[in-house]
Amino acid sequence: MSRGKDYPVTPDGHFFVARARLWRRTDPSLPEGERRAAVKALMQARRAVRDAGDRAEERSAREGVEAAKRRLGERGPVWWQDGSPDEGGKHPKNSIYADWWAGLGAAERARGLGEGD
């Protein structure tokens, strides 16, 4: 989901930090073709949300976004097997990654906070 930006990534590779929140990364074990298909479905669903003419269309489009995010492993059951919790949505300083976050340089933390965008 990084869209080419250089967001900080947690040492275990489970999350990246953007807009001061932890966001779950795509499951790295997904085959490339499956990942591309899910990303394409996600982009189509996001366009459908944008272009929705009424609440029913928007709700349906948002369901498509949710389904694609689950296919990518960004929502739903976690894709990792190490037993660590899903910390998505938290500020890194309020998570199990607090020490890692505190140890980052100011420029790297700024990229994760969205400063300078």
mmCIF file of C-alpha atoms in Angstrom:
data_model
loop_
_atom_site.group_PDB
_atom_site.id
_atom_site.type_symbol
_atom_site.label_atom_id
_atom_site.label_comp_id
_atom_site.label_asym_id
_atom_site.label_seq_id
_atom_site.Cartn_x
_atom_site.Cartn_y
_atom_site.Cartn_z
ATOM 1 C CA MET A 1 0.000 0.000 0.000
ATOM 2 C CA SER A 2 2.962 2.326 0.179
ATOM 3 C CA ARG A 3 2.280 3.792 -3.275
ATOM 4 C CA GLY A 4 5.955 4.428 -3.836
ATOM 5 C CA LYS A 5 6.479 6.416 -0.645
ATOM 6 C CA ASP A 6 9.267 5.501 1.719
ATOM 7 C CA TYR A 7 7.236 4.837 4.854
ATOM 8 C CA PRO A 8 8.937 3.315 7.901
ATOM 9 C CA VAL A 9 8.354 -0.453 8.127
ATOM 10 C CA THR A 10 8.348 -2.306 11.439
ATOM 11 C CA PRO A 11 11.293 -4.652 11.980
ATOM 12 C CA ASP A 12 9.064 -7.735 11.649
ATOM 13 C CA GLY A 13 7.644 -6.452 8.345
ATOM 14 C CA HIS A 14 4.030 -6.625 9.529
ATOM 15 C CA PHE A 15 3.240 -2.896 9.379
ATOM 16 C CA PHE A 16 4.276 0.400 7.866
ATOM 17 C CA VAL A 17 3.639 3.797 9.446
ATOM 18 C CA ALA A 18 1.699 6.479 7.580
ATOM 19 C CA ARG A 19 -0.321 9.386 8.928
ATOM 20 C CA ALA A 20 0.911 8.478 12.428
ATOM 21 C CA ARG A 21 -0.755 5.049 12.372
ATOM 22 C CA LEU A 22 0.344 1.465 11.872
ATOM 23 C CA TRP A 23 -1.081 -0.038 8.676
ATOM 24 C CA ARG A 24 -0.922 -3.753 7.966
ATOM 25 C CA ARG A 25 1.242 -4.646 4.976
ATOM 26 C CA THR A 26 0.169 -6.974 2.200
ATOM 27 C CA ASP A 27 0.819 -10.654 2.865
ATOM 28 C CA PRO A 28 4.248 -11.269 1.305
ATOM 29 C CA SER A 29 3.408 -14.946 0.660
ATOM 30 C CA LEU A 30 0.696 -14.062 -1.883
ATOM 31 C CA PRO A 31 1.606 -15.204 -5.387
ATOM 32 C CA GLU A 32 2.328 -12.199 -7.611
ATOM 33 C CA GLY A 33 -0.622 -12.853 -9.930
ATOM 34 C CA GLU A 34 -3.035 -13.090 -7.014
ATOM 35 C CA ARG A 35 -1.625 -9.930 -5.452
ATOM 36 C CA ARG A 36 -1.965 -8.001 -8.729
ATOM 37 C CA ALA A 37 -5.550 -9.194 -9.192
ATOM 38 C CA ALA A 38 -6.456 -8.131 -5.646
ATOM 39 C CA VAL A 39 -4.820 -4.713 -6.102
ATOM 40 C CA LYS A 40 -6.734 -4.250 -9.365
ATOM 41 C CA ALA A 41 -9.999 -5.175 -7.618
ATOM 42 C CA LEU A 42 -9.146 -2.761 -4.800
ATOM 43 C CA MET A 43 -8.525 0.119 -7.190
ATOM 44 C CA GLN A 44 -11.767 -0.612 -9.061
ATOM 45 C CA ALA A 45 -13.702 -0.707 -5.788
ATOM 46 C CA ARG A 46 -12.143 2.571 -4.631
ATOM 47 C CA ARG A 47 -13.145 4.225 -7.902
ATOM 48 C CA ALA A 48 -16.656 2.839 -7.432
ATOM 49 C CA VAL A 49 -16.797 4.402 -3.944
ATOM 50 C CA ARG A 50 -15.723 7.726 -5.435
ATOM 51 C CA ASP A 51 -18.268 7.508 -8.256
ATOM 52 C CA ALA A 52 -21.194 6.104 -6.255
ATOM 53 C CA GLY A 53 -24.472 7.842 -7.022
ATOM 54 C CA ASP A 54 -26.300 6.834 -3.855
ATOM 55 C CA ARG A 55 -25.797 5.159 -0.493
ATOM 56 C CA ALA A 56 -26.576 1.678 -1.784
ATOM 57 C CA GLU A 57 -23.934 1.960 -4.516
ATOM 58 C CA GLU A 58 -21.434 3.342 -2.038
ATOM 59 C CA ARG A 59 -22.129 0.537 0.465
ATOM 60 C CA SER A 60 -21.669 -2.065 -2.269
ATOM 61 C CA ALA A 61 -18.428 -0.440 -3.406
ATOM 62 C CA ARG A 62 -17.124 -0.303 0.177
ATOM 63 C CA GLU A 63 -17.853 -4.022 0.495
ATOM 64 C CA GLY A 64 -15.644 -4.504 -2.567
ATOM 65 C CA VAL A 65 -12.856 -2.524 -0.901
ATOM 66 C CA GLU A 66 -13.170 -4.675 2.216
ATOM 67 C CA ALA A 67 -13.090 -7.901 0.188
ATOM 68 C CA ALA A 68 -9.967 -6.819 -1.712
ATOM 69 C CA LYS A 69 -8.195 -5.717 1.480
ATOM 70 C CA ARG A 70 -8.961 -9.128 3.016
ATOM 71 C CA ARG A 71 -7.591 -10.885 -0.083
ATOM 72 C CA LEU A 72 -4.387 -8.876 0.340
ATOM 73 C CA GLY A 73 -4.149 -9.760 4.034
ATOM 74 C CA GLU A 74 -4.455 -6.119 5.074
ATOM 75 C CA ARG A 75 -7.643 -6.860 7.024
ATOM 76 C CA GLY A 76 -9.166 -9.931 8.611
ATOM 77 C CA PRO A 77 -7.058 -12.652 10.189
ATOM 78 C CA VAL A 78 -3.368 -11.798 10.416
ATOM 79 C CA TRP A 79 -1.107 -13.440 7.856
ATOM 80 C CA TRP A 80 1.897 -13.860 10.143
ATOM 81 C CA GLN A 81 2.479 -16.896 12.314
ATOM 82 C CA ASP A 82 4.679 -15.516 15.104
ATOM 83 C CA GLY A 83 1.826 -14.858 17.532
ATOM 84 C CA SER A 84 2.285 -11.088 17.634
ATOM 85 C CA PRO A 85 -0.918 -9.049 17.873
ATOM 86 C CA ASP A 86 -2.577 -6.971 15.196
ATOM 87 C CA GLU A 87 -1.552 -3.443 16.181
ATOM 88 C CA GLY A 88 -3.112 -1.822 13.102
ATOM 89 C CA GLY A 89 -4.569 1.626 13.634
ATOM 90 C CA LYS A 90 -2.445 2.452 16.644
ATOM 91 C CA HIS A 91 0.147 5.168 16.849
ATOM 92 C CA PRO A 92 3.454 3.288 16.984
ATOM 93 C CA LYS A 93 4.371 4.906 20.329
ATOM 94 C CA ASN A 94 1.257 3.207 21.800
ATOM 95 C CA SER A 95 2.067 -0.243 20.470
ATOM 96 C CA ILE A 96 4.524 -3.092 20.863
ATOM 97 C CA TYR A 97 6.693 -1.114 18.424
ATOM 98 C CA ALA A 98 7.192 1.862 20.802
ATOM 99 C CA ASP A 99 10.914 1.229 21.352
ATOM 100 C CA TRP A 100 11.537 0.775 17.623
ATOM 101 C CA TRP A 101 9.616 4.000 16.882
ATOM 102 C CA ALA A 102 11.533 5.947 19.532
ATOM 103 C CA GLY A 103 14.806 4.728 18.036
ATOM 104 C CA LEU A 104 14.088 5.996 14.530
ATOM 105 C CA GLY A 105 15.708 9.169 13.296
ATOM 106 C CA ALA A 106 13.655 12.348 13.089
ATOM 107 C CA ALA A 107 13.442 12.255 9.277
ATOM 108 C CA GLU A 108 12.151 8.680 9.241
ATOM 109 C CA ARG A 109 9.564 9.404 11.938
ATOM 110 C CA ALA A 110 8.482 12.495 9.978
ATOM 111 C CA ARG A 111 7.806 10.306 6.909
ATOM 112 C CA GLY A 112 5.564 8.110 9.054
ATOM 113 C CA LEU A 113 3.755 11.083 10.521
ATOM 114 C CA GLY A 114 3.037 12.589 7.112
ATOM 115 C CA GLU A 115 5.108 15.685 7.715
ATOM 116 C CA GLY A 116 6.401 17.309 4.573
ATOM 117 C CA ASP A 117 3.773 15.699 2.311
#
